[in-house]
Every structure is written in structure tokens, then in C-alpha cells.
CSV table of C-alpha atoms in Angstrom, one decimal:
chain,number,residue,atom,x,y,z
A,26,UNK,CA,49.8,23.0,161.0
A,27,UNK,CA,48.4,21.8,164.4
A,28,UNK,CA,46.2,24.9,165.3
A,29,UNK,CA,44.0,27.0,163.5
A,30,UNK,CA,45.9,30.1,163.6
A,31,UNK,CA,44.5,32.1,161.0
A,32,UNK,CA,43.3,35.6,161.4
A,33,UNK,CA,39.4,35.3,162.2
A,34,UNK,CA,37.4,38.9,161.7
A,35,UNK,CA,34.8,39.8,163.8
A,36,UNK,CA,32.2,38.9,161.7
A,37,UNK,CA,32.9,35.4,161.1
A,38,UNK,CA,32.0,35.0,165.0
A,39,UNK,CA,28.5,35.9,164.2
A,40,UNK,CA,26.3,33.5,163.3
A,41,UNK,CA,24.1,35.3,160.9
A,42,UNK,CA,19.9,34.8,161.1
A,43,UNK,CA,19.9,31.8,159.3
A,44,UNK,CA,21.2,29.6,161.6
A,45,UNK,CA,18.1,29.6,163.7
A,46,UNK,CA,18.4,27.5,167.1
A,47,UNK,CA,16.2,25.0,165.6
A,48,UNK,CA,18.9,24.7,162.9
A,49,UNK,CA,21.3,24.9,165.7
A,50,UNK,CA,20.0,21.8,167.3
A,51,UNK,CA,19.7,20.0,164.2
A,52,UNK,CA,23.5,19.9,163.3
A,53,UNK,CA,25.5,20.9,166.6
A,54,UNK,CA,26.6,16.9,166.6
A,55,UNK,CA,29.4,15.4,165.6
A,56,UNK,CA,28.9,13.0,162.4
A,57,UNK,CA,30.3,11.1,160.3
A,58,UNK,CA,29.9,10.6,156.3
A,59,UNK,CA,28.2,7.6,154.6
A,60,UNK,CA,29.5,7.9,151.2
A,61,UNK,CA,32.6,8.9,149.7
A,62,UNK,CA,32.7,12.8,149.4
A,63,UNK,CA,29.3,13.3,150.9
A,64,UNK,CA,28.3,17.0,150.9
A,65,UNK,CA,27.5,18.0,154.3
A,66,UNK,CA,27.5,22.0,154.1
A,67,UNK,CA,25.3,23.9,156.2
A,68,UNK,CA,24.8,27.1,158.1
A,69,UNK,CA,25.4,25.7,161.6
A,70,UNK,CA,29.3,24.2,160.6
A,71,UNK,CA,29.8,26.7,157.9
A,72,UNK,CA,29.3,29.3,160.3
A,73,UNK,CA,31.5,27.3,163.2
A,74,UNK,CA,34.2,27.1,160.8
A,75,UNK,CA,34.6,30.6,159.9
A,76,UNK,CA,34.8,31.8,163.7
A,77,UNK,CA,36.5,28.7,164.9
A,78,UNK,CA,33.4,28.3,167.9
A,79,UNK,CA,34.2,25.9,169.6
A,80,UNK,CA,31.1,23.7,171.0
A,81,UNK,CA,31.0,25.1,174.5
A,82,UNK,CA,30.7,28.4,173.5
A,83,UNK,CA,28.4,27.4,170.5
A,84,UNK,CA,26.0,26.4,173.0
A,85,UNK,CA,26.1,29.0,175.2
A,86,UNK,CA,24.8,31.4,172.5
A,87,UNK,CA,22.0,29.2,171.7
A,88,UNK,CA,21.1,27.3,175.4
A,89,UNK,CA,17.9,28.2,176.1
A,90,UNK,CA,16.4,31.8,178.1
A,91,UNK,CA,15.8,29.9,181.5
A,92,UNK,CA,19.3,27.9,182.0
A,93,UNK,CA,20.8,32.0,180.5
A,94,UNK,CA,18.3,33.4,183.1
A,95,UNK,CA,20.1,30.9,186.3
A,96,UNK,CA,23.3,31.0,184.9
A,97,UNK,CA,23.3,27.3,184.2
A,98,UNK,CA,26.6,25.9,182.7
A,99,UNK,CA,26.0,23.4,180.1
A,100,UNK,CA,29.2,21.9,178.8
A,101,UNK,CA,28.7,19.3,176.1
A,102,UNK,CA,28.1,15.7,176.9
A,103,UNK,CA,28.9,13.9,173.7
A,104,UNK,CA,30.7,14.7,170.5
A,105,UNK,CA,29.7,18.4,169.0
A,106,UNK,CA,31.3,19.4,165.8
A,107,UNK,CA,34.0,22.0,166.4
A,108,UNK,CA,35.1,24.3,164.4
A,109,UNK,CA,38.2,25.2,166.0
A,110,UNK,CA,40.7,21.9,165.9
A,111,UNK,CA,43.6,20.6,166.9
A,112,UNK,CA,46.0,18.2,164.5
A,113,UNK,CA,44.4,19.5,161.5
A,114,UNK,CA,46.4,20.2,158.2
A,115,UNK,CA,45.6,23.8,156.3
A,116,UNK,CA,47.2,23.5,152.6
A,117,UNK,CA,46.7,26.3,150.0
A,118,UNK,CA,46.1,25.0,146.7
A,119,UNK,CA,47.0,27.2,143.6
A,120,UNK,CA,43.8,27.9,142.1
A,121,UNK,CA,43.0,29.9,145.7
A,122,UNK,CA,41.0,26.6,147.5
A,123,UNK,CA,42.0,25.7,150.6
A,124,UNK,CA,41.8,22.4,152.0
A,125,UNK,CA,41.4,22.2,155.8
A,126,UNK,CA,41.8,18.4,156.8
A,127,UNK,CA,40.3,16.2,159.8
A,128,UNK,CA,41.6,16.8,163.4
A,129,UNK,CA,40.7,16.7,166.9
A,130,UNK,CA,38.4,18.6,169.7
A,131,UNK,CA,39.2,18.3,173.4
A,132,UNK,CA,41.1,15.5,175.2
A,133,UNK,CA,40.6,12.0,175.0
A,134,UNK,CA,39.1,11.6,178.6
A,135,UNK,CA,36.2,14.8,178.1
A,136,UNK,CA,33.0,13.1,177.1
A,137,UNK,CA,33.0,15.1,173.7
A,138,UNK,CA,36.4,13.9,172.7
A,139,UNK,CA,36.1,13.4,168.7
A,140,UNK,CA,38.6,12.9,166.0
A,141,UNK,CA,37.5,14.2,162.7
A,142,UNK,CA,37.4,12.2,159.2
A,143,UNK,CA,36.0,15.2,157.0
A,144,UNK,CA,37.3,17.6,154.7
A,145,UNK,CA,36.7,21.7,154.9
A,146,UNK,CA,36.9,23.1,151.3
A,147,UNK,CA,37.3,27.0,151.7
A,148,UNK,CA,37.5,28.8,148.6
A,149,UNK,CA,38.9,31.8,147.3
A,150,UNK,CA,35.8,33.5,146.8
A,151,UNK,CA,35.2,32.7,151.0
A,152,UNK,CA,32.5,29.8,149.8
A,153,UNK,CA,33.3,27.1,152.0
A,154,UNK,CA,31.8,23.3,151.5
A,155,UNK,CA,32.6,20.6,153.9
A,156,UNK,CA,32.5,16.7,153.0
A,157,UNK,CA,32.2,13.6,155.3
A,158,UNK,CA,33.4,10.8,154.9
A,159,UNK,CA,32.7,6.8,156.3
A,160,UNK,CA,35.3,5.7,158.4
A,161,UNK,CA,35.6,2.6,156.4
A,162,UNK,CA,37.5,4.8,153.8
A,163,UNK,CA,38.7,7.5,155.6
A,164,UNK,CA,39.7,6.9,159.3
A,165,UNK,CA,39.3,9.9,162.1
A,166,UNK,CA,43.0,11.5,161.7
A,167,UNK,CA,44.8,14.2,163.6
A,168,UNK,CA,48.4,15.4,163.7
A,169,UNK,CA,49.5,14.4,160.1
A,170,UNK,CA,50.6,16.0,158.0
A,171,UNK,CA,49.3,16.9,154.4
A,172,UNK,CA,51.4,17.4,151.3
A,173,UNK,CA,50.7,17.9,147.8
A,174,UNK,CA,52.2,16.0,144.8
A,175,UNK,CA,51.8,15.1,141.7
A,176,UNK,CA,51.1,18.4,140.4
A,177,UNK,CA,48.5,18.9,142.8
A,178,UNK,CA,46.5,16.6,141.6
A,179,UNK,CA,47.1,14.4,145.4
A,180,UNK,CA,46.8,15.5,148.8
A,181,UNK,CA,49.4,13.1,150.5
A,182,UNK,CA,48.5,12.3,154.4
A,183,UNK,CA,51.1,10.7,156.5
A,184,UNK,CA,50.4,9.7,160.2
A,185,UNK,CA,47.9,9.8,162.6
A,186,UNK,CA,47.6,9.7,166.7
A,187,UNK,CA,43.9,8.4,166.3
A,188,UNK,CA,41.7,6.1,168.8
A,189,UNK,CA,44.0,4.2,171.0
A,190,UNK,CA,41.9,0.9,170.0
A,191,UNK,CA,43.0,1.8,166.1
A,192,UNK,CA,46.7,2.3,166.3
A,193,UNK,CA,48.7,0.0,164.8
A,194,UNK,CA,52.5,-0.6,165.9
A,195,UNK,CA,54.6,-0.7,162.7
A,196,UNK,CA,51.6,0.5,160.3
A,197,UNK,CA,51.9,4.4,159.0
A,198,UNK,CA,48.8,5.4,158.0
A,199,UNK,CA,48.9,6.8,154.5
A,200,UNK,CA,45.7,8.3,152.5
A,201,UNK,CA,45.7,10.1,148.9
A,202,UNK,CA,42.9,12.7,148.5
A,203,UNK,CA,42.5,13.6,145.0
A,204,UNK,CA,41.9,17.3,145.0
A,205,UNK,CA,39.4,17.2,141.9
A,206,UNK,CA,36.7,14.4,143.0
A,207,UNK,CA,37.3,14.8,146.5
A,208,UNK,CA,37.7,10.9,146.7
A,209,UNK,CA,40.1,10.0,149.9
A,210,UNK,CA,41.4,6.1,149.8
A,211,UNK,CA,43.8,4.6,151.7
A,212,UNK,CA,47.8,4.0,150.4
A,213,UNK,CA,49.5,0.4,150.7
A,214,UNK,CA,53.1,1.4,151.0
A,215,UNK,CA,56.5,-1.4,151.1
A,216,UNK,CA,59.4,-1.0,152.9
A,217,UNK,CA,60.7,-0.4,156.4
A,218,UNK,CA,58.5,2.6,156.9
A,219,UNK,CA,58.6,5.2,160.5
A,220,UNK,CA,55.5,3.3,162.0
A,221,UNK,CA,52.5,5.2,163.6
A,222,UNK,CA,53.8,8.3,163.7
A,223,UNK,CA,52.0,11.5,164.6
A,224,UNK,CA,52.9,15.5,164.8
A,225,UNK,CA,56.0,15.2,162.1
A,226,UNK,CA,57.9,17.3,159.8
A,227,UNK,CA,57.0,15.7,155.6
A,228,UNK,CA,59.3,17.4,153.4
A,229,UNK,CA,59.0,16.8,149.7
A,230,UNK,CA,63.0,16.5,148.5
A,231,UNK,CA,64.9,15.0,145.2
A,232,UNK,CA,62.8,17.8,142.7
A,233,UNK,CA,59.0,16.3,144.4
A,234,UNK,CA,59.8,12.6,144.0
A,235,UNK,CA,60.3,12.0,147.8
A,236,UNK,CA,59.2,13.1,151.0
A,237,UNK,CA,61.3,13.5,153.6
A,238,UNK,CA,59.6,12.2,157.2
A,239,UNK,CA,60.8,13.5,160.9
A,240,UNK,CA,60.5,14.3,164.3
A,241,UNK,CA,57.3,13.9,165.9
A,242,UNK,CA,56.8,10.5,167.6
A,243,UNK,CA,55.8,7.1,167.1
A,244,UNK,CA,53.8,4.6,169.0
A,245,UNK,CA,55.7,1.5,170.6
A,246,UNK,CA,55.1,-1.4,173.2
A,247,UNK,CA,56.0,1.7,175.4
A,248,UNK,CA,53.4,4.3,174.3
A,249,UNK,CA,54.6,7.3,172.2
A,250,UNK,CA,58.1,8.2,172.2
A,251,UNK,CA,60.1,10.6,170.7
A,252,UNK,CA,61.2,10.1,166.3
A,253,UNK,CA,64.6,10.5,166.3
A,254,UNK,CA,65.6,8.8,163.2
A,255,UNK,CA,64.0,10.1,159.4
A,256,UNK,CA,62.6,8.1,156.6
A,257,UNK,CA,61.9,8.7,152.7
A,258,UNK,CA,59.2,7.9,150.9
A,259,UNK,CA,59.0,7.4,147.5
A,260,UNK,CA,56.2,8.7,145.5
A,261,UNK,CA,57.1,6.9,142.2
A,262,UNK,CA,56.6,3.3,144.1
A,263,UNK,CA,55.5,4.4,147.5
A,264,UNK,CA,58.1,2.3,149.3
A,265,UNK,CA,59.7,3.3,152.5
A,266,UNK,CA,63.5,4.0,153.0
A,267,UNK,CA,65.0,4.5,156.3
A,268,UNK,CA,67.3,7.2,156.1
A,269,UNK,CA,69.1,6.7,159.8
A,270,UNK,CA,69.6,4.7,162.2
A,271,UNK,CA,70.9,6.5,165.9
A,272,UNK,CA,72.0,4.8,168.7
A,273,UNK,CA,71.2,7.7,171.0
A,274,UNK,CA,70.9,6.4,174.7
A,275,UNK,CA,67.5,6.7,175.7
A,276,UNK,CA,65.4,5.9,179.6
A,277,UNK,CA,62.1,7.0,181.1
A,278,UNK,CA,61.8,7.5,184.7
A,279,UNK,CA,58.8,7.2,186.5
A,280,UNK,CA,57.0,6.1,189.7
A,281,UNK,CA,56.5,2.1,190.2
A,282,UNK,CA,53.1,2.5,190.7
A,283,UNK,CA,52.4,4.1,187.4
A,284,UNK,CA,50.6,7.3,189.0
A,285,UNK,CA,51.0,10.6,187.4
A,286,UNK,CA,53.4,12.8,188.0
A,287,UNK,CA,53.2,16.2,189.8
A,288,UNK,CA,56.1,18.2,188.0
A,289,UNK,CA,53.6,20.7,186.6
A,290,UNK,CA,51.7,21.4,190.0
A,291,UNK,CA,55.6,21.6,191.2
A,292,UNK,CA,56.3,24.2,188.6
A,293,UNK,CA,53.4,26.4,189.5
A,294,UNK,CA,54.3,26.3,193.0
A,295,UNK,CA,58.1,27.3,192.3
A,296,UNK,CA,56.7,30.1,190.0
A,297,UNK,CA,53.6,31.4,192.9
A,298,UNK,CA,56.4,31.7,195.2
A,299,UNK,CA,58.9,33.5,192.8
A,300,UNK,CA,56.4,35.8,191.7
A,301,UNK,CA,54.4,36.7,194.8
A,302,UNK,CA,52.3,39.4,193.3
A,303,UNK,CA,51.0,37.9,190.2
A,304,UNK,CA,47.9,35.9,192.0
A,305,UNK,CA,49.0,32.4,191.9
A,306,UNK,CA,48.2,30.3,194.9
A,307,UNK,CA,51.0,29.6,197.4
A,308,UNK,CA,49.0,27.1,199.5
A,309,UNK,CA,48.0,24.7,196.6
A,310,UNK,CA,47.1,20.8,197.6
A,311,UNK,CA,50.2,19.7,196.5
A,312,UNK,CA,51.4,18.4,200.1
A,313,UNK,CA,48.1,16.3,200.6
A,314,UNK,CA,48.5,14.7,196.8
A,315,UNK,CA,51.9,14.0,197.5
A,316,UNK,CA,50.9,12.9,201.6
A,317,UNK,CA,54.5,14.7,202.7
A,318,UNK,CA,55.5,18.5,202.3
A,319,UNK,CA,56.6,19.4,198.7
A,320,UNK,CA,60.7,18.9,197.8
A,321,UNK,CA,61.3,21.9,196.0
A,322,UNK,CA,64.9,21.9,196.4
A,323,UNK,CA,64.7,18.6,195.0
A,324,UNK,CA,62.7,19.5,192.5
A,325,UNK,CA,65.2,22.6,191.9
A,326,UNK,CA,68.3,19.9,191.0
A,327,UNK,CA,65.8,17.4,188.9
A,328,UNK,CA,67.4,18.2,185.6
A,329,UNK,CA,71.4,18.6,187.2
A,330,UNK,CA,73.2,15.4,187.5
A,331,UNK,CA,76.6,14.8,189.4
A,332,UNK,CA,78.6,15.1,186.5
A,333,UNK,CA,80.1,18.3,185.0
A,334,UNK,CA,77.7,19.8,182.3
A,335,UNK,CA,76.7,23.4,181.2
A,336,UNK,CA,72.9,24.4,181.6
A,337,UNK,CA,71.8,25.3,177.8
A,338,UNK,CA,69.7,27.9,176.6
A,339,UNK,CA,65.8,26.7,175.5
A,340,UNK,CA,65.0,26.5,171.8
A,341,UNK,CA,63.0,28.7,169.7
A,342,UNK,CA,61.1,25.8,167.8
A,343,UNK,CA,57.4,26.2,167.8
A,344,UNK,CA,57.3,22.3,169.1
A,345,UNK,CA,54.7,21.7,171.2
A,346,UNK,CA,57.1,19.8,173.7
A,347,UNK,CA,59.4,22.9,174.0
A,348,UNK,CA,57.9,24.0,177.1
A,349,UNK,CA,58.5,20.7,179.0
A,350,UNK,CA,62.0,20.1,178.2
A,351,UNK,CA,65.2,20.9,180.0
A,352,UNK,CA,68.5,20.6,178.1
A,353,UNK,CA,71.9,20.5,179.6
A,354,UNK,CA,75.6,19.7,177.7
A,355,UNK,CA,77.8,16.7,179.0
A,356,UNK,CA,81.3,16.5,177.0
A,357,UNK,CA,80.0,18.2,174.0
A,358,UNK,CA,76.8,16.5,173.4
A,359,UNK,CA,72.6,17.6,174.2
A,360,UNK,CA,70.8,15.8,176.7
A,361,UNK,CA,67.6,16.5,176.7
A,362,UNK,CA,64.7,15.8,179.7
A,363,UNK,CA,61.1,16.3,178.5
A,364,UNK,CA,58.5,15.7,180.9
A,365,UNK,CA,55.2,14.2,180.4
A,366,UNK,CA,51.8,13.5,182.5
A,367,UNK,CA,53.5,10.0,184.0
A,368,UNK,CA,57.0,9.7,183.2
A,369,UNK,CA,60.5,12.2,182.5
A,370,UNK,CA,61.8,10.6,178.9
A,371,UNK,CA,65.9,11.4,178.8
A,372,UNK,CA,67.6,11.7,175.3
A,373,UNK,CA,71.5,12.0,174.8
A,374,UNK,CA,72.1,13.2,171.3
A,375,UNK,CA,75.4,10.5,170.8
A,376,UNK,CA,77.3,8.1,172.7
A,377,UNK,CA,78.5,8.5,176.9
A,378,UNK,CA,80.4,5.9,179.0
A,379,UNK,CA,78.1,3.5,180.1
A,380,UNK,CA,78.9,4.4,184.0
A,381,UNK,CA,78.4,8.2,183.4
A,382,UNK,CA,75.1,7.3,181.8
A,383,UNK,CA,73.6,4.7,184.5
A,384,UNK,CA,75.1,7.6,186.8
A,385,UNK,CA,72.8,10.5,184.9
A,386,UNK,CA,69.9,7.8,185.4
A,387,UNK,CA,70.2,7.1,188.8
A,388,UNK,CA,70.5,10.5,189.8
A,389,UNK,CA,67.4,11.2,187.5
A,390,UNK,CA,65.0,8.6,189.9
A,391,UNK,CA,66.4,9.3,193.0
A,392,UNK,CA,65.4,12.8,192.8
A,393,UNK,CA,62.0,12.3,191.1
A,394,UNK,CA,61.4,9.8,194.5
A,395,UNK,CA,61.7,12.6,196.7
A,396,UNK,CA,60.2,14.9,194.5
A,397,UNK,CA,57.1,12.2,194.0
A,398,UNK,CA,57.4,10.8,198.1
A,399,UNK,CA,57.3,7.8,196.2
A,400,UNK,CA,59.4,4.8,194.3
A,401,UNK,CA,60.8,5.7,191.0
A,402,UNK,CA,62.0,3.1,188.1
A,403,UNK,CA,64.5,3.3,185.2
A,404,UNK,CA,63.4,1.7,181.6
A,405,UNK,CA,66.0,1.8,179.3
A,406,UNK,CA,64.8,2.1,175.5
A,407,UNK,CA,66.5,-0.2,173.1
């Protein structure tokens, strides 16, 4: 599960009069464990967990009467400990606990940027405990996934996105928490395994003796690109099996000077002008970014190639990359385009002539150069 989407009641926002802003002060940071299992609980993060505050608005309930009394904004400068995550794992264990698993607060470039290494124990009586962990035995982890096995005696973790200085092409992260002692240590597993893989599908298959890993992406020499292949893992001798093996045709297109890309300011400028009475800004800053007047008819023809295809429909997955991808049909099979921050990744699902392909390509950059007022490349992934 990537976001806490449980229903929160109203009084799990309140803090309750024990956590006095002394308190408040004393464990708003972010922290880490220094033993195995440590017991952190307290009111301040029991209290953050329940109404999923977040650490901005954490602070502005307890920010003191003169910075309330000017109106004084006081975002967060370093790490705070959030209670509402993103890439954290929520699995329901039959004797009612609930074991609510690392994950991540705000984007890696905000000064409060933290990934988690704890656990959040919520029981069925609504007792919750939370346990840290040191990040020699447990490292900070977000968008894995968490499965149980082995009669729920083992919460399995697969994958992590993690610090960029921690990722490790061709290593998967594995961890096993035992769901008795609370003990978390890290899995050596064999075999050709998915590599460091983040925001996946783990499916235990063959009657709980296997799971079943894919989608979600993996890092490479080229940053994080799409999974399009699946793996097994065995739970009898934890070895990796590679599954498949696709020779989609794959190329990302983006500007040679490695800027970002604009396609999002684009989009809400197509939509302000489409929608003229909804409040969206016309005039935007777009032209002076961009130092020429905004393409939008290129922009319009992005995702429509010279060759004869048929526009589909978008899909109703829940994937968090739904929203930026375009898919078209070309002799029977998907291509899809799914833009990112700096570059437009292209996936066909199969095999085309290599012309009609370098044809879909070069179509693909010129565009995004006038739509960019700048020079575009092709990198073909093997």
C-alpha cells in the first residue's frame, strides 16, 4: 500500500492533554533506533499516527502565541517524524495487530526529506507501540512491499527506492521481520534476482512457497525505469528465478542539456485555456522558461506519430504513473509514453520494423524540441 488511506475519525486529529508542547518539542524529530526492537512509544508519535499529522501542520498547532499572533509560517527545517507516509506497507495480521512498516515524508530535495526504518504496531484493541530500529540492521525503506509467510510467523520485505547514495544496482533488498520478537535482519538471497526494485506487485503463488515479483521499477546505469519482466522467489531456499525475459523496444527522449522538462506546466496551460472559468492562470511564465512562446499545437501531436495507430482509452489501475502516460495501438500492439520530470520513456509491448520504430522515435524528439525550444536526444534501452 503506498498511502495511508485508512479512514481517520475526528478524534484521532486531536492530540489529547497529554501531549503538552513541552512534550511536543521533545519528540517532533525524526530518529532513529539503537537497538534491535527498541520501544519508542510516546504521546507525541502515537498521537501523529492515529491522525496521520503531518509535521507542518503538527507545528502549527503547537508554534508558539507570537509567530500565531503575526501569522508566521514555519515549515520544518530538518527531519520531523510524520505520521502520515508515503511507500509504507499496512498488513493485517490474524490475531487483529497491524503492522505499519517504514516509508517516506516529503521529497528528496525539502530539507525534512526522511525515509523511515521503524515499525508501527497498532493493535486490535487501538493500543499502538512503535519500535526503531539502527540502520545497521534495518535500512530506511519505502515502496516495498510486505508479505507474510511462513504461517505468519515472517513479514517478508522486498525492494526499496531508499537514499540515492545506498542503492545498489543488481542488489534487491530483502529483510524478514519476525512478527513475535519484533527482530528485523537482513535476507541473503541466490539467483538472478529483479535488482533494486521499488513500488511492485509481491504475489505469494505455488500454495505460499513462492512469491511472485512485478511491475514497479528498477534502478539502472540509467536511473529508474520501468519492470517489465517478473521474477520468483523461492521461500524454501530464497533463490531468485527469472520468470521472463521481453524484448520490448524501449527509448527515452529528452533535452541534451539535461534540463527538466515542461510537459506539466504545458498541460495546465492546455487545460486553463480549455476550461476558462475554472480559475487557472492563462498568462503563466511558461514563455520566459522556455525564452520563445509556448508550442501547443506541438505539444497537442506529442504522443501521435506518422504512422497509422488508434488513440486508446486510459487504464483504471491505481498506478501512480497512470496519470502521465499516453497510450496509442500501432498494428495490434500498446505503446505506451509516460512522462517524467526530465525525460518521456516509450514502451512497445512486442516487436515493430526497425524503420517504423526509429520513425516513432524521431518524431517523438522532434516534437519535444519545439515543444522544449530546445535540442532533444534519443537513448535507446538495451
Amino acid at each position: 500500500m503506498t498511502f495511508d488511506d485508512d479512514t481517520i475519525r475526528d478524534n484521532d486529529c486531536e492530540p489529547g492533554p497529554e501531549v503538552t508542547p513541552r512534550l511536543f518539542r521533545q519528540w517532533q524529530a525524526a530518529r532513529r533506533g539503537s537497538r534491535m526492537a527498541e520501544e519508542m512509544t510516546n504521546p507525541v508519535w502515537a498521537w501523529l499516527f492515529r491522525g496521520r499529522i503531518d509535521p507542518y501542520h503538527a507545528n502549527e498547532r503547537y508554534k508558539s502565541w507570537l509567530k500565531k499572533r503575526f501569522g508566521q509560517v514555519d515549515y520544518p527545517s530538518e527531519p520531523r517524524w510524520a505520521g502520515c507516509r508515503l511507500g509504507r506497507t499496512r498488513t493485517e495480521l490474524s490475531d487483529g495487530r497491524v503492522f505499519w512498516i517504514a516509508g517516506e515524508h516529503e521529497d528528496f530535495y525539502d530539507p525534512d526529506f526522511f525515509i523511515y526504518n521503524d515499525l508501527i504496531v497498532e493493535h486490535a484493541d487501538g493500543t499502538v507501540r512503535i519500535y526503531g530500529y539502527p540502520v545497521s540492521v534495518f535500512c530506511p525503506t519505502d515502496f516495498h512491499t510486505a508479505t507474510l509467510i511462513h504461517d505468519e510467523k515472517t513479514v517478508l520485505l522486498i525492494g526499496s527506492i531508499g537514499y540515492s547514495d545506498e542503492r545498489e544496482i543488481g542488489h534487491t533488498p530483502l529483510y524478514a521481520l519476525d512478527t513475535e520478537t519484533l527482530a528485523v535482519k537482513a535476507v541473503d538471497a541466490t539467483g538472478d534476482s529483479p535488482g533494486w526494485i521499488n513500488s511492485h506487485h509481491a504475489t505469494l503463488v505455488d500454495s505460499g512457497s513462492a512469491i511472485l515479483v512485478s511491475g514497479g521499477k528498477v534502478m539502472t546505469d540509467d536511473g529508474f525505469l520501468e519492470n517489465i519482466d517478473e521474477w520468483s522467489l523461492s521461500l524454501d531456499s530464497f533463490s531468485w528465478t527469472r520468470l521472463t525475459q521481453r524484448k520490448w523496444i524501449r527509448f527515452l527522449v529528452s533535452r541534451t542539456d539535461q534540463a527538466g522538462l515542461h510537459l506539466w506546466q504545458y498541460e495546465m496551460r492546455s487545460f486553463a485555456f480549455n476550461h476558462p472559468g475554472v480559475g487557472f492562470d492563462q498568462f503563466d511564465e511558461l514563455a520566459e522558461e522556455l525564452g520563445a512562446e509556448p508550442n501547443m499545437e506541438a505539444f497537442g501531436e506529442l504522443y501521435r506519430p506518422p504512422v497509422p495507430f488508434q488513440a486508446m482509452k486510459k487504464s483504471a489501475s491505481d498506478d501512480d504513473d497512470e496519470w502521465r502516460t499516453t497510450r496509442i495501438n500501432v498494428d495490434g500492439l500498446t505503446i505506451r509514453y509516460v512522462h517524467d520530470v526530465d525525460t518521456v520513456a516509450v514502451t512497445v509491448e512486442g516487436d515493430l520494423p526497425k524503420s517504423m520504430s526509429d520513425l516513432i522515435a524521431m518524431d517523438l524528439r522532434k516534437k519535444l524540441a519545439l515543444v522544449e525550444n530546445a535540442e532533444c536526444q534519443i537513448k535507446w534501452i538495451e
